[in-house]
Amino acid sequence: MKLDRRTLLAASGVSGAALLAACSGGGEDVDLDGGGGGSDGGGAVDGAELIAAIAGEPDQLDPHSTTAYFSFQVLENIFDTLVEPDENLEMVGALAEDWEVSDDQLSYTFTLREGVTWHDGSEFTADDVVYSYNRIIDEELANAWRLAAIESVEAPDAGTVVITVGAPTPDLLANLGNFKGLAIVKQDNVDSGDIVTSPIGTGPFKLADYVTGDSIALEANPDFWGGAPALGGVTFRFISEGSTAVTALQNSEVHWTDSFEPQRVEQIEGNDALVLGQVPSNDYWYLALNIANAPWDTVEARQGIAYAIDREAIIQASTQGTAVANQLAIPETSSWYHEYSTYSTDPDKAQELFDAAGGVDGTIIRFMATSEYPETVSSAQLIADQLSPFGITVEISTVDFATWLAEQNAGNFDMLMMGWLGNIDPSGFYYAQHHSEGANNRQSYSNPEVDRLLEEGGAEPDEARRKEIYAEAATIIADECSYIYLYNPAVLQAWVPEVEGYEARGDAAIRFRDTSLNQ
């Protein structure tokens, strides 16, 4: 999933209330009567309410339509997928408790959990799964590409779902479960339109109140199939300013937050009254040059940039050294990791490549950054300084993320910096971004050999062979600088010691279902 925080992939932001006082009232209360969220199913759960500060407001709460990171922080606790990643990012059962794969690898038969109910008390059945996947596919919603291999989804009975694919698809489980964009939804909640602000899920918490511009309150679902949460509820407050969020945390006005910059890690670590959650993530950040524009249509010119930049300086400026340098997408913590270290900061090599490309002296690079991702702004000026000795002028355009996205999609850039999150299987790291027909290949990269390898890897059932295929594809992608990979960032979160049973995860999923608050 393209990195997004607010309307990310649609329009992102770290907006929301700038002051904690602004996060405690004055917003518009959303009517939940028609949506069925909140109080219709089961009895109340007696437990403490956890207050979480997130950096922005969801653009909407329909998991199939949103691409916003802020939305998924909330939706992680409302909806379920058929399968889901465990703490090791291995797929385990969720709404499906078991599954079988046919000998020819073309049919997946899922056995659903018994006794699962929606938040409004109605019964969850296999028809809900069929509806959800067909909706994504038929309406070509945000994650339809993840289901491209599916030929049919059928429900032979209320407790069984059969998915048929056109070719072996070893990443199917990862695509179905790696984040809540593939959640199972309720048809009448969609048909009424209420899912946008009043979603009905099967997850551990259900919507209780939504005050736009302020907060979203969830209450525990006592009938959750995984057992009633210990928390009575979770309220997500929208606090964009890191200093405000950390101060609120120190004052116990909130109990958990990820709304702070890497520069505050040392401050949090030095405070015995706070707990820092810092784990390596599966996310990655990169530079992309627009291959449709000269001189970046030559491999040599792009490689010159890769040798001209100083990754360690960029990492320090962007993340205060909390990230791990990586010249490929997949982090070292993944079983799919492949060692690659071709590039170093080498001005002589960079100049040699620039000369081979016909020279770049006098070239102007339009670098597109967005203030909603401060990393891009701080890195842009640093990269401008690093390229200046080669006669390259970097003109930095800082826009809101909605504009950034529109300009990227229209090809109106020479260079940009951004990140991706939410990938587990190697296909998610490379196919959409680097296949000639990839949905997110905005840099216009095309290599028939890479296309072939990515297609082969997507259909290869043998894991060892898949690893070889993707290593080969990734090497070509990096050699030809389709992306110039920079680093894998850390997941950074903080909470008060009274929060128990919560762990920061490498996929950045915010799960409060096993959390308690000792007050």
Short mmCIF file of C-alpha atoms in Angstrom, two decimals:
data_model
loop_
_atom_site.label_atom_id
_atom_site.label_comp_id
_atom_site.label_asym_id
_atom_site.label_seq_id
_atom_site.Cartn_x
_atom_site.Cartn_y
_atom_site.Cartn_z
CA MET A 1 0.00 0.00 0.00
CA LYS A 2 1.34 3.40 -0.90
CA LEU A 3 2.34 5.23 2.21
CA ASP A 4 -0.49 7.44 3.28
CA ARG A 5 -1.54 9.32 6.30
CA ARG A 6 -4.88 10.89 6.08
CA THR A 7 -6.09 10.55 2.54
CA LEU A 8 -2.85 8.85 1.63
CA LEU A 9 -3.07 7.59 -1.90
CA ALA A 10 -5.95 9.96 -2.15
CA ALA A 11 -4.86 12.92 -0.10
CA SER A 12 -2.77 12.73 2.99
CA GLY A 13 -2.12 14.85 5.89
CA VAL A 14 -0.83 15.49 9.30
CA SER A 15 -3.56 17.98 9.77
CA GLY A 16 -6.14 17.80 12.48
CA ALA A 17 -6.06 19.72 15.70
CA ALA A 18 -2.81 21.51 16.35
CA LEU A 19 -3.50 21.89 20.06
CA LEU A 20 -4.76 19.31 22.51
CA ALA A 21 -7.46 21.74 23.55
CA ALA A 22 -8.71 21.70 19.99
CA CYS A 23 -9.01 17.92 20.18
CA SER A 24 -11.50 17.92 23.03
CA GLY A 25 -14.61 19.40 21.51
CA GLY A 26 -16.18 21.67 18.98
CA GLY A 27 -16.41 19.14 16.14
CA GLU A 28 -19.50 17.89 14.38
CA ASP A 29 -21.06 14.80 15.90
CA VAL A 30 -21.81 12.17 13.25
CA ASP A 31 -25.24 10.53 13.49
CA LEU A 32 -24.74 6.81 14.05
CA ASP A 33 -28.39 5.80 14.18
CA GLY A 34 -28.50 4.51 10.64
CA GLY A 35 -25.16 2.77 10.69
CA GLY A 36 -25.62 0.24 13.43
CA GLY A 37 -22.23 1.02 14.91
CA GLY A 38 -21.99 1.42 18.63
CA SER A 39 -24.59 -0.01 20.92
CA ASP A 40 -26.79 -2.53 19.14
CA GLY A 41 -25.03 -5.83 19.78
CA GLY A 42 -24.32 -7.55 23.10
CA GLY A 43 -23.85 -6.15 26.57
CA ALA A 44 -21.35 -3.59 27.76
CA VAL A 45 -17.79 -4.49 28.66
CA ASP A 46 -16.54 -2.99 31.89
CA GLY A 47 -12.98 -1.85 31.35
CA ALA A 48 -10.86 1.25 31.16
CA GLU A 49 -11.00 3.50 28.13
CA LEU A 50 -7.70 3.92 26.32
CA ILE A 51 -7.09 7.27 24.65
CA ALA A 52 -4.82 7.12 21.61
CA ALA A 53 -3.43 10.17 19.80
CA ILE A 54 -3.01 9.74 16.06
CA ALA A 55 -1.60 12.36 13.73
CA GLY A 56 -4.65 12.99 11.56
CA GLU A 57 -8.28 12.27 10.85
CA PRO A 58 -9.48 9.39 8.65
CA ASP A 59 -10.85 10.51 5.31
CA GLN A 60 -13.59 7.86 5.64
CA LEU A 61 -14.21 4.50 7.33
CA ASP A 62 -15.04 2.29 4.34
CA PRO A 63 -12.03 -0.08 4.31
CA HIS A 64 -12.45 -0.92 0.64
CA SER A 65 -12.47 2.68 -0.54
CA THR A 66 -10.02 4.46 1.73
CA THR A 67 -6.28 4.38 1.21
CA ALA A 68 -5.57 6.56 4.25
CA TYR A 69 -3.19 5.37 6.94
CA PHE A 70 -5.17 7.23 9.60
CA SER A 71 -8.30 5.34 8.54
CA PHE A 72 -6.60 1.98 8.86
CA GLN A 73 -5.31 2.81 12.33
CA VAL A 74 -8.95 2.92 13.42
CA LEU A 75 -10.29 0.22 11.09
CA GLU A 76 -7.73 -2.30 12.35
CA ASN A 77 -9.86 -2.48 15.49
CA ILE A 78 -13.30 -2.57 13.83
CA PHE A 79 -13.00 -5.05 10.95
CA ASP A 80 -11.56 -8.50 10.31
CA THR A 81 -10.01 -10.16 7.29
CA LEU A 82 -10.27 -13.81 6.31
CA VAL A 83 -6.69 -14.38 7.49
CA GLU A 84 -4.27 -11.99 9.19
CA PRO A 85 -0.56 -11.64 9.98
CA ASP A 86 0.63 -12.73 13.41
CA GLU A 87 3.44 -11.02 15.32
CA ASN A 88 5.96 -12.70 12.96
CA LEU A 89 3.96 -11.51 9.92
CA GLU A 90 2.99 -15.08 9.08
CA MET A 91 -0.60 -15.59 7.94
CA VAL A 92 -2.90 -17.21 10.50
CA GLY A 93 -6.65 -17.68 10.66
CA ALA A 94 -9.00 -14.82 11.46
CA LEU A 95 -12.57 -15.10 10.16
CA ALA A 96 -11.39 -18.33 8.53
CA GLU A 97 -10.15 -20.80 11.11
CA ASP A 98 -8.68 -23.18 8.55
CA TRP A 99 -8.09 -23.62 4.82
CA GLU A 100 -6.93 -26.16 2.27
CA VAL A 101 -5.20 -25.66 -1.07
CA SER A 102 -5.87 -28.06 -3.95
CA ASP A 103 -3.04 -30.12 -5.44
CA ASP A 104 -2.99 -27.95 -8.56
CA GLN A 105 -2.77 -24.78 -6.39
CA LEU A 106 -5.84 -23.32 -8.11
CA SER A 107 -8.48 -23.73 -5.42
CA TYR A 108 -8.50 -22.45 -1.82
CA THR A 109 -11.22 -23.78 0.47
CA PHE A 110 -11.72 -21.74 3.66
CA THR A 111 -13.63 -23.03 6.68
CA LEU A 112 -15.15 -20.09 8.52
CA ARG A 113 -15.36 -19.69 12.27
CA GLU A 114 -18.69 -20.60 13.80
CA GLY A 115 -20.71 -18.18 15.87
CA VAL A 116 -19.23 -14.97 14.50
CA THR A 117 -21.66 -12.04 14.55
CA TRP A 118 -21.63 -8.51 13.18
CA HIS A 119 -21.68 -5.56 15.54
CA ASP A 120 -25.44 -5.22 15.00
CA GLY A 121 -25.95 -8.80 16.21
CA SER A 122 -26.64 -10.37 12.81
CA GLU A 123 -24.90 -13.58 11.74
CA PHE A 124 -21.71 -13.54 9.70
CA THR A 125 -21.78 -16.04 6.81
CA ALA A 126 -19.83 -17.06 3.74
CA ASP A 127 -22.07 -14.83 1.62
CA ASP A 128 -20.48 -11.82 3.32
CA VAL A 129 -17.05 -12.94 2.11
CA VAL A 130 -18.31 -13.48 -1.43
CA TYR A 131 -19.94 -10.06 -1.45
CA SER A 132 -16.85 -8.30 -0.08
CA TYR A 133 -14.37 -9.69 -2.59
CA ASN A 134 -16.72 -9.31 -5.53
CA ARG A 135 -17.36 -5.72 -4.53
CA ILE A 136 -13.64 -4.92 -4.59
CA ILE A 137 -13.16 -6.68 -7.93
CA ASP A 138 -16.32 -5.56 -9.73
CA GLU A 139 -16.10 -1.92 -8.64
CA GLU A 140 -12.33 -1.85 -9.20
CA LEU A 141 -11.75 -0.41 -5.74
CA ALA A 142 -8.39 0.55 -4.28
CA ASN A 143 -7.05 -2.97 -3.74
CA ALA A 144 -8.60 -4.75 -6.71
CA TRP A 145 -5.10 -5.44 -8.03
CA ARG A 146 -4.47 -7.69 -5.03
CA LEU A 147 -7.31 -9.93 -6.19
CA ALA A 148 -6.41 -9.93 -9.89
CA ALA A 149 -5.66 -13.68 -9.94
CA ILE A 150 -9.12 -14.61 -8.64
CA GLU A 151 -11.50 -16.16 -11.14
CA SER A 152 -14.38 -16.85 -8.76
CA VAL A 153 -15.44 -16.64 -5.10
CA GLU A 154 -18.19 -19.05 -4.11
CA ALA A 155 -20.03 -20.10 -0.96
CA PRO A 156 -21.11 -23.77 -1.20
CA ASP A 157 -22.61 -23.37 2.28
CA ALA A 158 -22.79 -20.74 5.05
CA GLY A 159 -19.52 -21.86 6.61
CA THR A 160 -17.35 -22.42 3.55
CA VAL A 161 -15.75 -20.16 0.95
CA VAL A 162 -14.00 -21.44 -2.17
CA ILE A 163 -11.68 -19.13 -4.08
CA THR A 164 -10.54 -20.22 -7.52
CA VAL A 165 -7.51 -18.60 -9.16
CA GLY A 166 -6.40 -18.73 -12.78
CA ALA A 167 -2.83 -19.75 -11.99
CA PRO A 168 -0.90 -20.72 -8.87
CA THR A 169 -0.91 -17.64 -6.63
CA PRO A 170 1.41 -18.16 -3.66
CA ASP A 171 0.84 -14.63 -2.37
CA LEU A 172 -2.95 -15.01 -2.20
CA LEU A 173 -3.09 -15.35 1.59
CA ALA A 174 -0.85 -12.32 2.05
CA ASN A 175 -3.03 -10.33 -0.32
CA LEU A 176 -6.21 -11.34 1.50
CA GLY A 177 -4.95 -10.55 4.97
CA ASN A 178 -2.01 -8.23 5.18
CA PHE A 179 -4.13 -5.18 6.05
CA LYS A 180 -7.75 -4.13 6.49
CA GLY A 181 -8.15 -2.88 2.93
CA LEU A 182 -9.33 -6.45 2.27
CA ALA A 183 -11.71 -6.52 5.25
CA ILE A 184 -14.98 -8.38 5.11
CA VAL A 185 -17.86 -5.87 5.09
CA LYS A 186 -21.64 -6.06 5.50
CA GLN A 187 -23.66 -5.46 2.35
CA ASP A 188 -26.54 -3.49 3.85
CA ASN A 189 -24.02 -1.23 5.62
CA VAL A 190 -22.49 -0.53 2.20
CA ASP A 191 -25.80 -0.19 0.35
CA SER A 192 -27.07 2.40 2.83
CA GLY A 193 -23.86 4.42 2.53
CA ASP A 194 -23.45 4.33 6.31
CA ILE A 195 -20.16 2.45 6.11
CA VAL A 196 -18.37 5.73 5.31
CA THR A 197 -18.98 7.14 8.79
CA SER A 198 -20.75 4.34 10.72
CA PRO A 199 -19.13 1.03 9.81
CA ILE A 200 -20.36 -2.31 11.06
CA GLY A 201 -17.64 -4.90 11.46
CA THR A 202 -16.95 -8.16 13.26
CA GLY A 203 -13.85 -6.90 15.07
CA PRO A 204 -13.01 -6.42 18.75
CA PHE A 205 -14.37 -2.86 18.92
CA LYS A 206 -17.38 -1.13 17.41
CA LEU A 207 -18.03 2.50 16.63
CA ALA A 208 -19.61 4.46 19.47
CA ASP A 209 -19.14 8.10 18.46
CA TYR A 210 -17.47 10.13 15.73
CA VAL A 211 -16.91 13.86 16.17
CA THR A 212 -15.41 15.16 12.93
CA GLY A 213 -12.25 17.16 13.39
CA ASP A 214 -11.89 15.83 16.92
CA SER A 215 -12.07 12.13 17.72
CA ILE A 216 -13.49 8.69 17.05
CA ALA A 217 -14.66 6.62 20.00
CA LEU A 218 -14.92 2.84 19.91
CA GLU A 219 -16.47 0.57 22.51
CA ALA A 220 -15.60 -3.04 23.21
CA ASN A 221 -17.45 -5.77 21.34
CA PRO A 222 -18.37 -8.30 24.05
CA ASP A 223 -19.23 -10.89 21.39
CA PHE A 224 -15.91 -10.74 19.54
CA TRP A 225 -14.93 -14.17 18.28
CA GLY A 226 -11.48 -13.80 19.84
CA GLY A 227 -12.92 -12.99 23.26
CA ALA A 228 -14.13 -9.71 24.68
CA PRO A 229 -11.35 -7.09 24.94
CA ALA A 230 -10.12 -6.09 28.38
CA LEU A 231 -10.51 -2.43 27.44
CA GLY A 232 -13.97 -0.95 27.64
CA GLY A 233 -13.16 1.19 24.64
CA VAL A 234 -10.61 3.17 22.64
CA THR A 235 -10.87 6.82 21.68
CA PHE A 236 -8.68 8.05 18.84
CA ARG A 237 -7.91 11.77 19.13
CA PHE A 238 -6.51 13.66 16.17
CA ILE A 239 -3.34 15.49 17.29
CA SER A 240 -1.01 16.37 14.47
CA GLU A 241 1.66 18.27 16.39
CA GLY A 242 4.28 15.91 17.84
CA SER A 243 5.17 18.14 20.79
CA THR A 244 1.50 18.39 21.72
CA ALA A 245 1.00 14.62 21.53
CA VAL A 246 4.08 13.87 23.62
CA THR A 247 3.12 16.48 26.22
CA ALA A 248 -0.35 14.97 26.40
CA LEU A 249 1.24 11.55 26.88
CA GLN A 250 3.49 12.84 29.66
CA ASN A 251 0.46 14.35 31.38
CA SER A 252 -1.54 11.10 30.95
CA GLU A 253 -4.11 12.98 28.90
CA VAL A 254 -3.56 10.29 26.30
CA HIS A 255 -2.22 6.79 26.89
CA TRP A 256 -0.69 5.94 23.50
CA THR A 257 0.57 7.82 20.47
CA ASP A 258 2.55 7.50 17.27
CA SER A 259 2.16 11.20 16.49
CA PHE A 260 5.74 12.29 17.03
CA GLU A 261 8.86 12.80 14.97
CA PRO A 262 12.02 10.65 15.25
CA GLN A 263 13.69 13.69 16.80
CA ARG A 264 11.63 13.01 19.96
CA VAL A 265 12.84 9.45 20.46
CA GLU A 266 15.65 10.51 22.78
CA GLN A 267 13.23 12.60 24.84
CA ILE A 268 10.86 9.64 25.22
CA GLU A 269 13.63 7.15 25.97
CA GLY A 270 14.91 9.41 28.74
CA ASN A 271 11.54 9.56 30.47
CA ASP A 272 10.92 6.70 32.92
CA ALA A 273 7.22 7.53 32.88
CA LEU A 274 6.95 6.56 29.19
CA VAL A 275 7.50 3.40 27.16
CA LEU A 276 9.05 3.63 23.70
CA GLY A 277 8.00 1.06 21.12
CA GLN A 278 10.61 0.94 18.36
CA VAL A 279 10.78 -2.01 15.97
CA PRO A 280 12.08 -2.45 12.41
CA SER A 281 9.32 -2.06 9.87
CA ASN A 282 8.45 -3.56 6.50
CA ASP A 283 8.10 -0.06 5.09
CA TYR A 284 10.60 1.48 2.71
CA TRP A 285 11.45 4.94 1.39
CA TYR A 286 12.83 5.70 -2.04
CA LEU A 287 13.60 8.29 -4.68
CA ALA A 288 11.97 7.99 -8.09
CA LEU A 289 13.14 9.73 -11.25
CA ASN A 290 10.66 10.25 -14.06
CA ILE A 291 12.03 8.01 -16.80
CA ALA A 292 9.78 9.72 -19.34
CA ASN A 293 11.92 12.86 -19.01
CA ALA A 294 15.46 13.30 -20.36
CA PRO A 295 18.14 12.75 -19.19
CA TRP A 296 16.54 10.36 -16.69
CA ASP A 297 15.48 8.10 -19.54
CA THR A 298 19.06 6.79 -19.51
CA VAL A 299 20.17 4.23 -16.95
CA GLU A 300 23.51 6.01 -16.59
CA ALA A 301 21.94 9.30 -15.51
CA ARG A 302 19.80 7.57 -12.90
CA GLN A 303 22.77 5.56 -11.65
CA GLY A 304 24.70 8.82 -11.40
CA ILE A 305 22.12 10.12 -8.94
CA ALA A 306 22.42 6.89 -6.92
CA TYR A 307 26.18 7.46 -6.55
CA ALA A 308 25.88 11.22 -5.99
CA ILE A 309 23.56 11.14 -2.99
CA ASP A 310 24.61 10.43 0.60
CA ARG A 311 22.11 7.95 2.02
CA GLU A 312 23.45 8.13 5.56
CA ALA A 313 23.05 11.91 5.60
CA ILE A 314 19.50 11.55 4.28
CA ILE A 315 18.70 8.96 6.95
CA GLN A 316 20.05 11.21 9.66
CA ALA A 317 18.12 14.22 8.39
CA SER A 318 14.89 12.27 7.86
CA THR A 319 14.84 9.86 10.78
CA GLN A 320 17.53 10.95 13.24
CA GLY A 321 19.30 7.70 12.49
CA THR A 322 16.41 5.45 13.54
CA ALA A 323 16.05 3.94 10.04
CA VAL A 324 18.20 1.21 8.47
CA ALA A 325 19.89 1.92 5.14
CA ASN A 326 18.80 -0.46 2.40
CA GLN A 327 19.37 -0.38 -1.35
CA LEU A 328 16.42 -2.69 -1.99
CA ALA A 329 12.84 -2.59 -0.74
CA ILE A 330 12.60 -5.65 1.51
CA PRO A 331 14.11 -5.21 5.00
CA GLU A 332 16.70 -7.46 6.57
CA THR A 333 14.14 -8.72 9.09
CA SER A 334 12.15 -10.41 6.31
CA SER A 335 12.80 -13.97 5.16
CA TRP A 336 12.66 -12.53 1.62
CA TYR A 337 15.60 -10.20 2.22
CA HIS A 338 18.33 -10.15 -0.41
CA GLU A 339 21.71 -8.50 0.16
CA TYR A 340 22.50 -5.69 -2.29
CA SER A 341 25.01 -2.90 -1.76
CA THR A 342 26.06 -1.70 -5.19
CA TYR A 343 25.92 2.02 -4.54
CA SER A 344 28.09 4.20 -2.35
CA THR A 345 28.61 7.94 -2.18
CA ASP A 346 31.16 8.26 -4.98
CA PRO A 347 31.29 11.64 -6.76
CA ASP A 348 33.84 10.46 -9.31
CA LYS A 349 31.72 7.48 -10.30
CA ALA A 350 28.65 9.72 -10.41
CA GLN A 351 30.38 12.16 -12.75
CA GLU A 352 31.58 9.33 -14.98
CA LEU A 353 28.01 8.09 -15.33
CA PHE A 354 26.61 11.57 -15.91
CA ASP A 355 29.16 12.05 -18.70
CA ALA A 356 28.19 8.70 -20.22
CA ALA A 357 24.59 9.90 -20.23
CA GLY A 358 25.56 12.92 -22.29
CA GLY A 359 26.17 15.32 -19.42
CA VAL A 360 23.88 16.84 -16.81
CA ASP A 361 25.52 20.22 -16.20
CA GLY A 362 22.76 22.82 -16.32
CA THR A 363 19.99 20.26 -15.77
CA ILE A 364 17.06 21.33 -13.63
CA ILE A 365 15.31 18.73 -11.48
CA ARG A 366 11.77 19.46 -10.31
CA PHE A 367 11.75 17.74 -6.91
CA MET A 368 8.25 17.21 -5.54
CA ALA A 369 7.98 17.15 -1.76
CA THR A 370 5.04 17.46 0.63
CA SER A 371 4.94 19.14 4.02
CA GLU A 372 2.62 16.38 5.20
CA TYR A 373 5.69 14.15 5.02
CA PRO A 374 8.44 16.24 6.64
CA GLU A 375 10.96 13.58 5.56
CA THR A 376 10.55 14.68 1.96
CA VAL A 377 11.10 18.33 2.76
CA SER A 378 14.21 17.85 4.90
CA SER A 379 15.68 15.43 2.37
CA ALA A 380 14.90 17.62 -0.64
CA GLN A 381 17.24 20.43 0.39
CA LEU A 382 19.93 17.96 1.38
CA ILE A 383 19.71 16.23 -2.02
CA ALA A 384 19.78 19.63 -3.72
CA ASP A 385 23.08 20.39 -1.96
CA GLN A 386 24.47 16.95 -2.87
CA LEU A 387 23.66 17.37 -6.58
CA SER A 388 24.75 20.98 -6.92
CA PRO A 389 28.46 20.16 -7.50
CA PHE A 390 27.45 18.31 -10.68
CA GLY A 391 25.76 21.36 -12.14
CA ILE A 392 22.28 20.04 -11.33
CA THR A 393 19.81 22.58 -9.95
CA VAL A 394 17.05 21.11 -7.79
CA GLU A 395 13.87 23.17 -7.75
CA ILE A 396 11.82 22.03 -4.77
CA SER A 397 8.05 22.11 -5.03
CA THR A 398 6.35 21.58 -1.66
CA VAL A 399 2.65 20.81 -2.03
CA ASP A 400 -0.14 19.16 -0.06
CA PHE A 401 -0.36 15.42 -0.51
CA ALA A 402 -3.50 15.51 -2.64
CA THR A 403 -1.67 17.73 -5.11
CA TRP A 404 1.46 15.61 -4.78
CA LEU A 405 -0.52 12.53 -5.71
CA ALA A 406 -2.27 14.19 -8.64
CA GLU A 407 1.00 15.54 -10.01
CA GLN A 408 2.69 12.15 -9.62
CA ASN A 409 -0.15 10.42 -11.44
CA ALA A 410 0.02 12.99 -14.21
CA GLY A 411 3.79 12.57 -14.55
CA ASN A 412 4.46 16.19 -13.60
CA PHE A 413 7.73 15.64 -11.76
CA ASP A 414 11.39 14.89 -12.34
CA MET A 415 12.13 13.44 -8.93
CA LEU A 416 10.10 12.60 -5.86
CA MET A 417 10.60 10.92 -2.52
CA MET A 418 7.98 8.77 -0.85
CA GLY A 419 7.47 5.51 1.00
CA TRP A 420 5.42 2.33 0.86
CA LEU A 421 3.97 0.34 3.73
CA GLY A 422 1.87 -2.73 4.32
CA ASN A 423 3.77 -5.29 2.24
CA ILE A 424 4.63 -8.80 3.39
CA ASP A 425 5.00 -10.97 0.29
CA PRO A 426 7.71 -9.95 -2.22
CA SER A 427 5.13 -9.43 -4.95
CA GLY A 428 3.73 -6.55 -2.93
CA PHE A 429 7.13 -4.88 -2.81
CA TYR A 430 7.82 -5.02 -6.54
CA TYR A 431 5.02 -5.90 -8.95
CA ALA A 432 2.72 -2.86 -8.85
CA GLN A 433 5.70 -0.51 -8.71
CA HIS A 434 7.99 -1.95 -11.41
CA HIS A 435 6.05 -4.16 -13.80
CA SER A 436 5.44 -2.33 -17.10
CA GLU A 437 1.71 -2.53 -16.44
CA GLY A 438 1.98 -2.10 -12.67
CA ALA A 439 -0.77 0.05 -11.16
CA ASN A 440 1.75 2.26 -9.37
CA ASN A 441 4.57 2.41 -11.91
CA ARG A 442 4.42 6.21 -12.08
CA GLN A 443 8.11 6.52 -12.96
CA SER A 444 7.42 4.80 -16.33
CA TYR A 445 9.93 1.97 -15.87
CA SER A 446 9.78 -0.86 -18.38
CA ASN A 447 11.97 -3.93 -18.73
CA PRO A 448 10.59 -7.11 -20.36
CA GLU A 449 12.93 -9.30 -18.31
CA VAL A 450 11.70 -7.76 -15.06
CA ASP A 451 8.10 -8.22 -16.23
CA ARG A 452 8.79 -11.88 -16.92
CA LEU A 453 10.45 -12.44 -13.56
CA LEU A 454 7.70 -10.70 -11.62
CA GLU A 455 5.06 -12.73 -13.42
CA GLU A 456 7.01 -15.93 -12.84
CA GLY A 457 7.55 -15.14 -9.17
CA GLY A 458 3.88 -14.44 -8.68
CA ALA A 459 2.97 -17.93 -9.91
CA GLU A 460 5.86 -20.01 -8.52
CA PRO A 461 4.69 -22.27 -5.65
CA ASP A 462 8.16 -23.26 -4.47
CA GLU A 463 9.33 -20.75 -1.87
CA ALA A 464 13.03 -21.24 -2.40
CA ARG A 465 12.65 -20.74 -6.14
CA ARG A 466 10.47 -17.67 -5.56
CA LYS A 467 13.19 -16.14 -3.43
CA GLU A 468 15.69 -16.63 -6.25
CA ILE A 469 13.31 -15.09 -8.80
CA TYR A 470 12.57 -12.01 -6.73
CA ALA A 471 16.22 -11.53 -5.84
CA GLU A 472 17.03 -11.49 -9.55
CA ALA A 473 14.20 -9.09 -10.34
CA ALA A 474 15.07 -6.79 -7.45
CA THR A 475 18.70 -6.67 -8.50
CA ILE A 476 17.78 -5.54 -12.04
CA ILE A 477 15.31 -2.99 -10.65
CA ALA A 478 18.01 -1.52 -8.40
CA ASP A 479 20.74 -1.75 -11.04
CA GLU A 480 18.57 0.24 -13.44
CA CYS A 481 17.33 2.61 -10.72
CA SER A 482 13.63 2.22 -11.32
CA TYR A 483 13.60 3.33 -7.69
CA ILE A 484 16.66 4.54 -5.83
CA TYR A 485 16.01 2.87 -2.49
CA LEU A 486 17.02 4.74 0.65
CA TYR A 487 16.05 3.04 3.89
CA ASN A 488 13.62 0.99 5.95
CA PRO A 489 12.23 3.19 8.73
CA ALA A 490 11.43 2.07 12.25
CA VAL A 491 7.93 1.85 13.66
CA LEU A 492 7.92 4.45 16.45
CA GLN A 493 5.20 4.52 19.09
CA ALA A 494 5.00 5.45 22.76
CA TRP A 495 2.66 4.76 25.64
CA VAL A 496 2.33 5.10 29.39
CA PRO A 497 3.45 2.15 31.59
CA GLU A 498 -0.15 1.50 32.63
CA VAL A 499 -0.80 0.18 29.12
CA GLU A 500 -0.24 -3.57 29.21
CA GLY A 501 -0.36 -6.28 26.56
CA TYR A 502 0.36 -3.93 23.67
CA GLU A 503 3.29 -4.44 21.30
CA ALA A 504 4.54 -2.36 18.39
CA ARG A 505 4.46 -4.43 15.20
CA GLY A 506 6.65 -4.45 12.13
CA ASP A 507 3.61 -3.97 9.88
CA ALA A 508 2.56 -0.92 11.95
CA ALA A 509 -0.90 -2.42 12.59
CA ILE A 510 -2.43 -0.79 15.69
CA ARG A 511 -4.17 -3.66 17.51
CA PHE A 512 -5.71 -2.95 20.91
CA ARG A 513 -7.72 -6.16 21.27
CA ASP A 514 -5.21 -7.74 23.68
CA THR A 515 -4.43 -4.51 25.50
CA SER A 516 -5.44 -3.50 29.01
CA LEU A 517 -5.07 -0.28 30.97
CA ASN A 518 -4.09 -0.63 34.62
CA GLN A 519 -5.51 2.43 36.35
#
